[in-house]
Tab-separated table of C-alpha atoms and ligand atoms in Angstrom:
chain	number	residue	atom	x	y	z
X	1	MET	CA	-48.946	-29.578	8.100
X	2	ASN	CA	-47.175	-26.343	7.399
X	3	VAL	CA	-47.313	-23.781	10.159
X	4	LYS	CA	-46.988	-20.206	9.020
X	5	PRO	CA	-44.538	-18.133	10.996
X	6	SER	CA	-46.413	-15.613	13.121
X	7	MET	CA	-44.388	-12.585	11.946
X	8	THR	CA	-42.567	-11.302	8.881
X	9	THR	CA	-38.842	-10.608	8.482
X	10	THR	CA	-39.351	-6.854	8.308
X	11	GLU	CA	-41.404	-6.900	11.502
X	12	HIS	CA	-38.646	-8.929	13.039
X	13	LEU	CA	-36.006	-6.412	12.014
X	14	SER	CA	-37.968	-3.303	12.811
X	15	ASN	CA	-38.307	-3.995	16.525
X	16	GLN	CA	-35.523	-4.780	18.872
X	17	GLN	CA	-37.337	-7.671	20.501
X	18	ARG	CA	-35.815	-11.130	20.465
X	19	THR	CA	-37.463	-13.797	18.355
X	20	ILE	CA	-37.718	-17.377	19.517
X	21	LEU	CA	-38.689	-20.334	17.353
X	22	VAL	CA	-40.619	-23.003	19.274
X	23	VAL	CA	-40.601	-26.423	17.608
X	24	ASP	CA	-42.908	-29.135	18.910
X	25	ASP	CA	-45.239	-31.581	17.151
X	26	GLU	CA	-47.849	-31.271	19.930
X	27	GLU	CA	-49.874	-28.140	19.508
X	28	LYS	CA	-50.709	-27.796	23.185
X	29	ASN	CA	-46.982	-27.792	24.075
X	30	ARG	CA	-46.248	-25.181	21.412
X	31	LEU	CA	-49.065	-22.993	22.668
X	32	ALA	CA	-48.046	-23.345	26.310
X	33	ILE	CA	-44.383	-22.484	25.720
X	34	SER	CA	-45.292	-19.671	23.311
X	35	ALA	CA	-47.640	-18.152	25.863
X	36	VAL	CA	-44.955	-18.131	28.562
X	37	LEU	CA	-42.511	-16.454	26.197
X	38	ARG	CA	-44.981	-13.883	24.869
X	39	HIS	CA	-46.041	-12.889	28.371
X	40	ALA	CA	-42.523	-12.784	29.791
X	41	PRO	CA	-41.258	-9.284	30.784
X	42	GLU	CA	-39.135	-9.331	27.578
X	43	ARG	CA	-42.259	-9.907	25.465
X	44	TYR	CA	-40.470	-12.294	23.101
X	45	ASP	CA	-41.713	-12.639	19.549
X	46	VAL	CA	-42.520	-16.244	18.885
X	47	LEU	CA	-42.413	-18.308	15.698
X	48	THR	CA	-43.609	-21.893	15.755
X	49	ALA	CA	-43.012	-25.082	13.763
X	50	PRO	CA	-44.519	-28.579	14.169
X	51	ASN	CA	-41.489	-30.591	13.058
X	52	GLY	CA	-37.740	-30.475	12.459
X	53	ARG	CA	-38.005	-29.990	8.693
X	54	ASP	CA	-40.239	-26.891	8.903
X	55	ALA	CA	-38.069	-25.608	11.757
X	56	CYS	CA	-34.970	-25.722	9.538
X	57	GLY	CA	-36.718	-23.765	6.771
X	58	ILE	CA	-38.013	-21.119	9.161
X	59	ALA	CA	-34.651	-20.835	10.933
X	60	GLU	CA	-32.854	-20.299	7.618
X	61	GLU	CA	-35.311	-17.668	6.508
X	62	TYR	CA	-35.948	-15.753	9.741
X	63	LYS	CA	-32.746	-16.302	11.745
X	64	PRO	CA	-34.407	-16.341	15.162
X	65	ASP	CA	-32.345	-15.428	18.246
X	66	LEU	CA	-33.077	-18.789	19.858
X	67	ILE	CA	-34.720	-22.125	19.040
X	68	ILE	CA	-36.483	-24.320	21.577
X	69	MET	CA	-36.754	-27.755	19.998
X	70	ASP	CA	-38.626	-30.896	21.000
X	71	TRP	CA	-36.679	-34.143	20.666
X	72	VAL	CA	-39.185	-36.657	19.285
X	73	MET	CA	-41.063	-35.387	16.251
X	74	PRO	CA	-42.289	-36.863	12.953
X	75	GLU	CA	-40.524	-36.199	9.606
X	76	MET	CA	-37.282	-34.953	11.133
X	77	SER	CA	-36.391	-35.467	14.758
X	78	GLY	CA	-35.110	-32.649	16.967
X	79	LEU	CA	-31.611	-34.134	17.033
X	80	GLU	CA	-31.497	-34.374	13.209
X	81	ALA	CA	-32.706	-30.786	12.862
X	82	LEU	CA	-30.139	-29.668	15.451
X	83	LYS	CA	-27.331	-31.316	13.468
X	84	PHE	CA	-28.639	-29.879	10.192
X	85	LEU	CA	-28.732	-26.320	11.577
X	86	LYS	CA	-25.300	-26.568	13.195
X	87	GLU	CA	-23.754	-27.662	9.902
X	88	ARG	CA	-24.915	-24.566	8.059
X	89	GLU	CA	-22.979	-21.297	8.112
X	90	GLU	CA	-26.173	-19.172	8.216
X	91	THR	CA	-27.772	-20.978	11.161
X	92	ARG	CA	-24.737	-22.312	13.043
X	93	ASP	CA	-24.689	-19.517	15.611
X	94	ILE	CA	-28.376	-19.694	16.600
X	95	PRO	CA	-28.488	-21.121	20.139
X	96	ILE	CA	-30.752	-24.175	20.496
X	97	ILE	CA	-32.341	-25.478	23.688
X	98	MET	CA	-33.462	-29.102	23.392
X	99	LEU	CA	-36.591	-30.371	25.128
X	100	THR	CA	-36.322	-33.898	26.382
X	101	GLY	CA	-38.812	-36.114	28.066
X	102	PHE	CA	-36.237	-38.812	28.606
X	103	GLY	CA	-34.430	-38.890	31.877
X	104	SER	CA	-31.297	-40.389	30.385
X	105	SER	CA	-28.104	-38.329	30.630
X	106	LYS	CA	-27.009	-40.093	27.389
X	107	HIS	CA	-29.618	-38.012	25.525
X	108	VAL	CA	-28.471	-34.838	27.186
X	109	GLU	CA	-24.893	-35.709	26.310
X	110	SER	CA	-25.652	-36.389	22.632
X	111	ALA	CA	-27.621	-33.107	22.340
X	112	LEU	CA	-24.823	-31.065	23.882
X	113	ASN	CA	-22.255	-32.889	21.745
X	114	ALA	CA	-24.240	-32.016	18.624
X	115	GLY	CA	-24.039	-28.313	19.508
X	116	ALA	CA	-27.151	-27.665	21.649
X	117	SER	CA	-26.665	-24.763	24.039
X	118	ASP	CA	-28.782	-26.263	26.783
X	119	TYR	CA	-31.619	-28.679	27.508
X	120	LEU	CA	-34.913	-28.596	29.385
X	121	ARG	CA	-36.802	-31.517	30.781
X	122	ILE	CA	-40.516	-31.932	30.005
X	123	PRO	CA	-42.839	-30.948	31.603
X	124	VAL	CA	-41.326	-27.536	31.420
X	125	ASP	CA	-41.264	-25.350	34.486
X	126	LYS	CA	-42.141	-21.766	33.568
X	127	THR	CA	-39.483	-20.114	35.771
X	128	GLU	CA	-36.763	-22.496	34.638
X	129	LEU	CA	-37.772	-22.024	30.984
X	130	LEU	CA	-37.404	-18.250	31.182
X	131	ALA	CA	-34.144	-18.459	33.147
X	132	ARG	CA	-32.573	-20.774	30.564
X	133	VAL	CA	-33.892	-18.721	27.657
X	134	ARG	CA	-32.371	-15.541	29.114
X	135	SER	CA	-29.081	-17.226	29.816
X	136	ALA	CA	-28.858	-18.770	26.311
X	137	ILE	CA	-29.689	-15.448	24.620
X	138	ALA	CA	-27.200	-13.527	26.781
X	139	LEU	CA	-24.488	-16.081	26.096
X	140	SER	CA	-25.158	-15.988	22.381
X	141	ALA	CA	-25.072	-12.154	22.377
X	142	SER	CA	-21.647	-12.211	24.069
X	143	TYR	CA	-20.504	-14.809	21.579
X	144	VAL	CA	-21.614	-12.607	18.681
X	145	GLN	CA	-19.808	-9.644	20.269
X	146	ILE	CA	-16.613	-11.636	20.723
X	147	LYS	CA	-16.847	-12.923	17.171
X	148	GLU	CA	-17.280	-9.380	15.807
X	149	GLN	CA	-14.406	-8.160	17.931
X	150	SER	CA	-12.146	-10.938	16.770
X	151	LEU	CA	-13.077	-10.196	13.128
X	152	ARG	CA	-12.207	-6.534	13.740
X	153	LEU	CA	-8.895	-7.550	15.327
X	154	GLU	CA	-8.139	-9.895	12.453
X	155	GLU	CA	-8.793	-7.061	10.002
X	156	GLN	CA	-6.584	-4.671	11.999
X	157	ASN	CA	-3.902	-7.312	12.091
X	158	ARG	CA	-4.109	-7.735	8.320
X	159	GLN	CA	-3.789	-3.975	7.868
X	160	LEU	CA	-0.786	-3.823	10.208
X	161	ILE	CA	0.918	-6.651	8.339
X	162	ALA	CA	0.286	-4.848	5.030
X	163	LEU	CA	1.616	-1.574	6.485
X	164	ASN	CA	4.670	-3.315	7.867
X	165	HIS	CA	5.242	-4.909	4.491
X	166	GLU	CA	4.925	-1.525	2.776
X	167	LYS	CA	7.377	0.027	5.279
X	168	ASN	CA	9.907	-2.751	4.656
X	169	GLU	CA	9.540	-2.327	0.929
X	170	PHE	CA	9.966	1.428	1.325
X	171	LEU	CA	13.077	0.933	3.442
X	172	GLY	CA	14.476	-1.556	0.927
X	173	ILE	CA	14.024	0.782	-2.036
X	174	ALA	CA	15.370	3.781	-0.091
X	175	ALA	CA	18.437	1.815	1.025
X	176	HIS	CA	19.012	0.576	-2.519
X	177	ASP	CA	18.710	4.099	-3.924
X	178	LEU	CA	21.172	5.443	-1.363
X	179	LYS	CA	23.641	2.627	-1.953
X	180	ASN	CA	24.533	3.571	-5.559
X	181	PRO	CA	25.591	7.178	-4.961
X	182	LEU	CA	27.317	6.134	-1.716
X	183	ASN	CA	29.335	3.489	-3.575
X	184	ASN	CA	30.244	6.108	-6.180
X	185	ILE	CA	31.414	8.521	-3.516
X	186	SER	CA	33.441	5.789	-1.840
X	187	ASP	CA	35.083	4.665	-5.135
X	188	LEU	CA	35.886	8.203	-6.264
X	189	ALA	CA	37.302	9.136	-2.849
X	190	ARG	CA	39.498	6.032	-2.948
X	191	ILE	CA	40.895	7.040	-6.347
X	192	ILE	CA	41.743	10.504	-5.022
X	193	GLN	CA	43.228	9.013	-1.842
X	194	THR	CA	45.472	6.450	-3.580
X	195	GLU	CA	46.435	8.452	-6.662
X	196	ILE	CA	46.583	12.003	-5.360
X	197	THR	CA	50.297	12.377	-6.136
X	198	SER	CA	49.995	11.239	-9.764
X	199	LEU	CA	46.647	12.896	-10.662
X	200	PRO	CA	46.626	16.245	-12.451
X	201	SER	CA	44.651	18.806	-10.467
X	202	GLU	CA	41.927	19.147	-13.168
X	203	GLU	CA	41.186	15.461	-12.816
X	204	VAL	CA	40.951	15.769	-9.047
X	205	GLN	CA	38.503	18.592	-9.637
X	206	ASP	CA	36.438	16.429	-12.001
X	207	LEU	CA	36.370	13.635	-9.455
X	208	ALA	CA	35.324	16.059	-6.723
X	209	GLY	CA	32.567	17.277	-9.071
X	210	LEU	CA	31.293	13.695	-9.483
X	211	ILE	CA	31.378	13.221	-5.715
X	212	ARG	CA	29.266	16.351	-5.334
X	213	GLN	CA	26.780	15.061	-7.917
X	214	SER	CA	26.335	11.813	-6.008
X	215	ALA	CA	26.014	13.686	-2.740
X	216	THR	CA	23.338	15.936	-4.303
X	217	LYS	CA	21.365	12.856	-5.370
X	218	MET	CA	21.529	11.544	-1.834
X	219	VAL	CA	20.471	14.853	-0.332
X	220	GLU	CA	17.494	14.990	-2.716
X	221	LEU	CA	16.458	11.457	-1.827
X	222	VAL	CA	16.844	12.031	1.904
X	223	ARG	CA	14.830	15.249	1.634
X	224	ASN	CA	12.078	13.329	-0.188
X	225	LEU	CA	12.160	10.538	2.376
X	226	LEU	CA	11.836	13.044	5.200
X	227	ASP	CA	8.880	14.652	3.405
X	228	VAL	CA	7.148	11.283	2.947
X	229	ASN	CA	7.797	10.478	6.587
X	230	ALA	CA	6.439	13.819	7.777
X	231	ILE	CA	3.328	13.332	5.628
X	232	GLU	CA	2.710	9.813	6.926
X	233	GLU	CA	3.242	10.847	10.539
X	234	GLY	CA	0.756	13.697	10.026
X	235	GLY	CA	3.618	16.080	10.715
X	236	ILE	CA	3.026	18.578	7.914
X	237	LYS	CA	2.594	21.955	9.604
X	238	LEU	CA	0.536	24.313	7.481
X	239	ASN	CA	1.562	27.923	7.611
X	240	SER	CA	-1.265	29.424	5.595
X	241	THR	CA	-0.994	33.006	4.470
X	242	LEU	CA	-2.505	35.143	1.734
X	243	PHE	CA	-0.184	35.511	-1.212
X	244	ASP	CA	-0.214	36.230	-4.929
X	245	ILE	CA	0.076	32.868	-6.661
X	246	CYS	CA	1.422	34.509	-9.865
X	247	GLU	CA	4.483	35.830	-8.029
X	248	THR	CA	5.188	32.470	-6.419
X	249	VAL	CA	4.887	30.522	-9.671
X	250	ASN	CA	6.967	33.161	-11.439
X	251	ARG	CA	9.820	32.627	-8.971
X	252	VAL	CA	9.804	28.880	-9.720
X	253	VAL	CA	9.637	29.457	-13.482
X	254	GLU	CA	12.617	31.806	-13.288
X	255	SER	CA	14.651	29.338	-11.239
X	256	TYR	CA	14.044	26.656	-13.911
X	257	THR	CA	14.596	28.787	-16.999
X	258	GLN	CA	18.347	28.199	-17.016
X	259	ARG	CA	17.993	24.429	-16.675
X	260	ALA	CA	15.410	24.395	-19.480
X	261	VAL	CA	17.648	26.441	-21.745
X	262	GLN	CA	20.463	23.910	-21.202
X	263	LYS	CA	18.142	21.271	-22.682
X	264	ASN	CA	16.935	23.624	-25.399
X	265	ILE	CA	13.500	23.663	-23.864
X	266	LEU	CA	11.469	26.864	-23.908
X	267	LEU	CA	9.600	27.667	-20.736
X	268	HIS	CA	6.516	29.864	-21.333
X	269	PHE	CA	4.593	31.500	-18.536
X	270	SER	CA	1.219	33.217	-18.815
X	271	PHE	CA	-0.980	34.627	-16.076
X	272	PRO	CA	-3.874	37.085	-15.790
X	273	ASP	CA	-3.287	40.820	-15.272
X	274	GLU	CA	-4.927	40.963	-11.889
X	275	ALA	CA	-3.229	39.667	-8.740
X	276	LEU	CA	-4.597	36.269	-7.756
X	277	THR	CA	-4.561	35.871	-4.025
X	278	VAL	CA	-4.795	32.407	-2.558
X	279	LEU	CA	-4.876	31.280	1.046
X	280	ALA	CA	-2.363	28.466	1.277
X	281	ASP	CA	1.098	27.602	2.524
X	282	GLU	CA	3.439	29.496	0.245
X	283	ARG	CA	6.513	27.323	0.831
X	284	LEU	CA	4.556	24.101	0.185
X	285	THR	CA	2.888	25.625	-2.892
X	286	GLU	CA	6.325	26.498	-4.222
X	287	GLN	CA	7.510	22.938	-3.559
X	288	VAL	CA	4.502	21.521	-5.451
X	289	VAL	CA	4.879	23.818	-8.473
X	290	GLU	CA	8.618	23.149	-8.514
X	291	ASN	CA	7.966	19.393	-8.681
X	292	LEU	CA	5.586	19.772	-11.618
X	293	ILE	CA	7.846	22.132	-13.584
X	294	SER	CA	10.940	20.063	-12.834
X	295	ASN	CA	9.176	16.951	-14.160
X	296	ALA	CA	8.089	18.733	-17.339
X	297	VAL	CA	11.686	19.806	-17.985
X	298	LYS	CA	13.137	16.479	-16.834
X	299	TYR	CA	10.985	14.230	-19.045
X	300	SER	CA	10.796	16.416	-22.186
X	301	PRO	CA	13.253	15.834	-25.017
X	302	PRO	CA	15.190	18.863	-26.331
X	303	ASN	CA	13.608	21.454	-28.619
X	304	LYS	CA	10.217	21.302	-26.970
X	305	ASN	CA	8.037	23.781	-25.103
X	306	VAL	CA	6.734	23.771	-21.577
X	307	PHE	CA	3.742	25.993	-20.889
X	308	VAL	CA	2.923	27.178	-17.398
X	309	ARG	CA	-0.465	28.912	-17.229
X	310	ILE	CA	-2.400	30.428	-14.391
X	311	THR	CA	-6.090	31.075	-14.862
X	312	ASN	CA	-8.710	32.529	-12.625
X	313	ASN	CA	-11.567	30.293	-13.759
X	314	GLY	CA	-10.809	27.017	-11.990
X	315	LYS	CA	-13.785	25.036	-10.727
X	316	GLU	CA	-13.539	22.390	-8.102
X	317	ASN	CA	-13.283	19.087	-9.888
X	318	ALA	CA	-16.689	17.397	-10.081
X	319	ASN	CA	-14.931	14.042	-9.604
X	320	SER	CA	-13.670	15.081	-6.200
X	321	GLN	CA	-15.499	13.027	-3.512
X	322	ASN	CA	-16.589	15.973	-1.385
X	323	VAL	CA	-17.991	18.024	-4.216
X	324	GLN	CA	-21.232	18.477	-6.050
X	325	ALA	CA	-21.210	20.690	-9.118
X	326	ALA	CA	-23.553	23.248	-7.553
X	327	THR	CA	-21.426	23.741	-4.447
X	328	ALA	CA	-18.007	23.512	-6.116
X	329	ARG	CA	-15.552	26.082	-4.714
X	330	ALA	CA	-13.863	28.668	-6.892
X	331	MET	CA	-10.274	27.650	-7.514
X	332	VAL	CA	-7.165	29.122	-9.047
X	333	ARG	CA	-5.949	26.817	-11.784
X	334	ILE	CA	-2.271	26.287	-12.536
X	335	GLU	CA	-1.414	24.164	-15.564
X	336	VAL	CA	1.978	22.755	-16.443
X	337	GLN	CA	1.839	21.406	-19.978
X	338	ASP	CA	4.704	19.684	-21.763
X	339	GLU	CA	5.326	18.185	-25.191
X	340	GLY	CA	7.148	15.183	-23.770
X	341	PRO	CA	6.366	11.450	-24.108
X	342	GLY	CA	3.065	11.590	-22.186
X	343	MET	CA	1.953	8.421	-20.483
X	344	SER	CA	-0.214	5.338	-20.893
X	345	GLU	CA	-3.425	4.764	-18.930
X	346	GLU	CA	-1.542	2.107	-16.967
X	347	ASP	CA	1.189	4.582	-15.960
X	348	LYS	CA	-1.388	7.224	-15.110
X	349	LYS	CA	-2.871	4.971	-12.443
X	350	LYS	CA	0.507	4.665	-10.699
X	351	LEU	CA	1.615	8.246	-11.249
X	352	PHE	CA	0.972	9.595	-7.749
X	353	GLY	CA	2.160	6.454	-5.914
X	354	LYS	CA	5.376	6.088	-3.942
X	355	PHE	CA	8.585	5.138	-5.800
X	356	SER	CA	6.750	5.034	-9.095
X	357	ARG	CA	9.429	5.415	-11.710
X	358	LEU	CA	7.404	4.897	-14.852
X	359	SER	CA	8.046	4.552	-18.600
X	360	ALA	CA	9.245	8.125	-19.132
X	361	GLN	CA	12.970	8.465	-18.378
X	362	PRO	CA	14.873	11.669	-17.629
X	363	THR	CA	16.197	13.061	-20.904
X	364	GLY	CA	19.207	14.971	-19.542
X	365	GLY	CA	20.756	12.525	-17.065
X	366	GLU	CA	18.690	13.937	-14.189
X	367	HIS	CA	18.055	11.902	-11.056
X	368	SER	CA	14.709	10.175	-10.454
X	369	THR	CA	13.401	8.994	-7.076
X	370	GLY	CA	9.789	8.341	-8.033
X	371	LEU	CA	8.685	10.130	-4.858
X	372	GLY	CA	8.022	13.651	-6.149
X	373	LEU	CA	4.421	13.262	-7.270
X	374	SER	CA	3.347	11.247	-4.230
X	375	ILE	CA	4.609	14.156	-2.108
X	376	VAL	CA	2.842	16.622	-4.411
X	377	LYS	CA	-0.476	14.793	-4.065
X	378	ASN	CA	-0.270	14.727	-0.281
X	379	LEU	CA	0.774	18.358	0.073
X	380	VAL	CA	-1.998	19.521	-2.242
X	381	GLU	CA	-4.597	17.534	-0.323
X	382	VAL	CA	-3.371	18.986	2.979
X	383	MET	CA	-3.948	22.441	1.456
X	384	ASN	CA	-7.488	21.487	0.330
X	385	GLY	CA	-6.476	21.666	-3.298
X	386	GLU	CA	-6.527	19.192	-6.156
X	387	VAL	CA	-3.969	17.863	-8.593
X	388	TRP	CA	-4.349	15.514	-11.507
X	389	CYS	CA	-2.821	14.696	-14.861
X	390	GLU	CA	-4.310	14.674	-18.345
X	391	SER	CA	-2.186	12.892	-20.888
X	392	VAL	CA	-2.250	10.699	-23.957
X	393	LEU	CA	0.738	8.466	-24.638
X	394	GLY	CA	3.009	10.176	-27.151
X	395	ALA	CA	1.211	13.507	-26.931
X	396	GLY	CA	2.626	15.262	-23.861
X	397	ALA	CA	1.207	15.651	-20.405
X	398	THR	CA	-0.672	18.414	-18.621
X	399	PHE	CA	-0.620	18.556	-14.842
X	400	ILE	CA	-3.411	20.627	-13.345
X	401	LEU	CA	-3.110	22.041	-9.864
X	402	GLN	CA	-6.043	23.852	-8.288
X	403	LEU	CA	-5.881	25.796	-5.058
X	404	PRO	CA	-8.853	27.366	-3.295
X	405	LYS	CA	-9.223	31.064	-4.049
X	406	ARG	CA	-9.349	33.498	-1.202
X	407	LEU	CA	-13.039	34.122	-0.514
O	501	ADP	N1	5.607	15.319	-17.240
O	501	ADP	C1	5.774	13.995	-17.286
O	501	ADP	N2	5.706	13.338	-18.468
O	501	ADP	C2	5.858	11.998	-18.532
O	501	ADP	N3	6.089	11.202	-17.459
O	501	ADP	C3	6.164	11.807	-16.258
O	501	ADP	C4	6.017	13.218	-16.109
O	501	ADP	N4	6.130	13.514	-14.787
O	501	ADP	C5	6.359	12.346	-14.171
O	501	ADP	N5	6.389	11.318	-15.026
O	501	ADP	C6	6.616	9.885	-14.719
O	501	ADP	O1	6.173	9.663	-13.397
O	501	ADP	C7	7.211	9.139	-12.584
O	501	ADP	C8	7.077	9.692	-11.172
O	501	ADP	O2	7.385	11.064	-11.112
O	501	ADP	P1	7.875	11.678	-9.748
O	501	ADP	O3	7.019	11.139	-8.661
O	501	ADP	O4	7.957	13.164	-9.921
O	501	ADP	O5	9.311	11.062	-9.503
O	501	ADP	P2	10.702	11.363	-10.209
O	501	ADP	O6	10.587	12.627	-10.988
O	501	ADP	O7	11.662	11.481	-9.085
O	501	ADP	O8	10.955	10.150	-11.041
O	501	ADP	C9	8.490	9.530	-13.273
O	501	ADP	O9	9.495	8.586	-12.998
O	501	ADP	C10	8.096	9.546	-14.750
O	501	ADP	O10	8.261	8.255	-15.332
O	502	MG	MG1	9.731	14.373	-10.063
């Protein structure tokens, strides 16, 4: 005989009541226990099954909060059903109270050994039944809580290990990058120290120049490392003011013109007639634009152009998570376009990561830390702006920076 469960899964989920599955081959026992549970102050929902096999099916489908299971039943005994349910991942955590008519403690022992939470002797006393049901449900709820907590802790632990790993990696790369220029400085200083009497003064000057170059590399790297650290510690202090973005970008363009000319690169700058006021941190904006222009000059071969354009018609990127086309904010758009090597799709994915020195190499012996764009991305996000790159391998790259317009 197949006994239909007395409620559906959705009913089960929609109310907060506990559901108990009562398994007994004798109908009068099922009815008696069910009645006690239904009329208890907790008003338990009750499912019933006449044998172990049906009980297993119902338990798998409905995941009751507790099972009360008779021992001796046809088809599949209570003990067999208990073992079956405890072996399965989906039903393992459902507490089971065994009903036993036998007085023997051997039975009690084998039930508890097989994973039963508790046992009740037949005939069942109403008060004892409810007390044991409450205790088993409470215990199981604490168990579930502890299990969830330990899963959360495990996850946190995993994240901490990953973070620690990333920090170590970061430290390793930073130390490695500092070691080369430091070794250079040390070697060059030793040459000056041991050969000062025999060296012509021009050569000493050259050596001092090389020492300065190495020191500059180190200063740049340390500055980048401090920026990354400040970003990760949440220590970027925004000093937002209203300023004309065209003037700021113009200053950066002018400061790079000389360097571009040295590489025979022409730096073009176009901007609208009107002043374009943005509300952002001017120093950070300058740092971001400087990074983008310096990259364009650094990675372009000679005899190419770099175009810096400011336009008034930026629209918040529809891909941005917090944006829907209709509510997109008006943005000022700053493009830095070069005619350099561009980049592959693979490189594009890593572009804004830390220490990502990719396929493109500096074309004029410039230094590369691979930190610039990760700093750019973070600074722009702090200022509620957007930055991304559009590029096809072999066909140059365009970096687009958008900053919110003053309302
Ligand atoms: N305009 C560009 N064109 C081609 N590749 C670029 C461009 N800008 C950056 N890259 C690539 O991205 C990498 C990361 O850039 P960045 O974070 O600024 O670090 P860095 O300039 O110190 O190497 C660079 O090493 C380079 O390979
Ligand atoms: Mg750079």
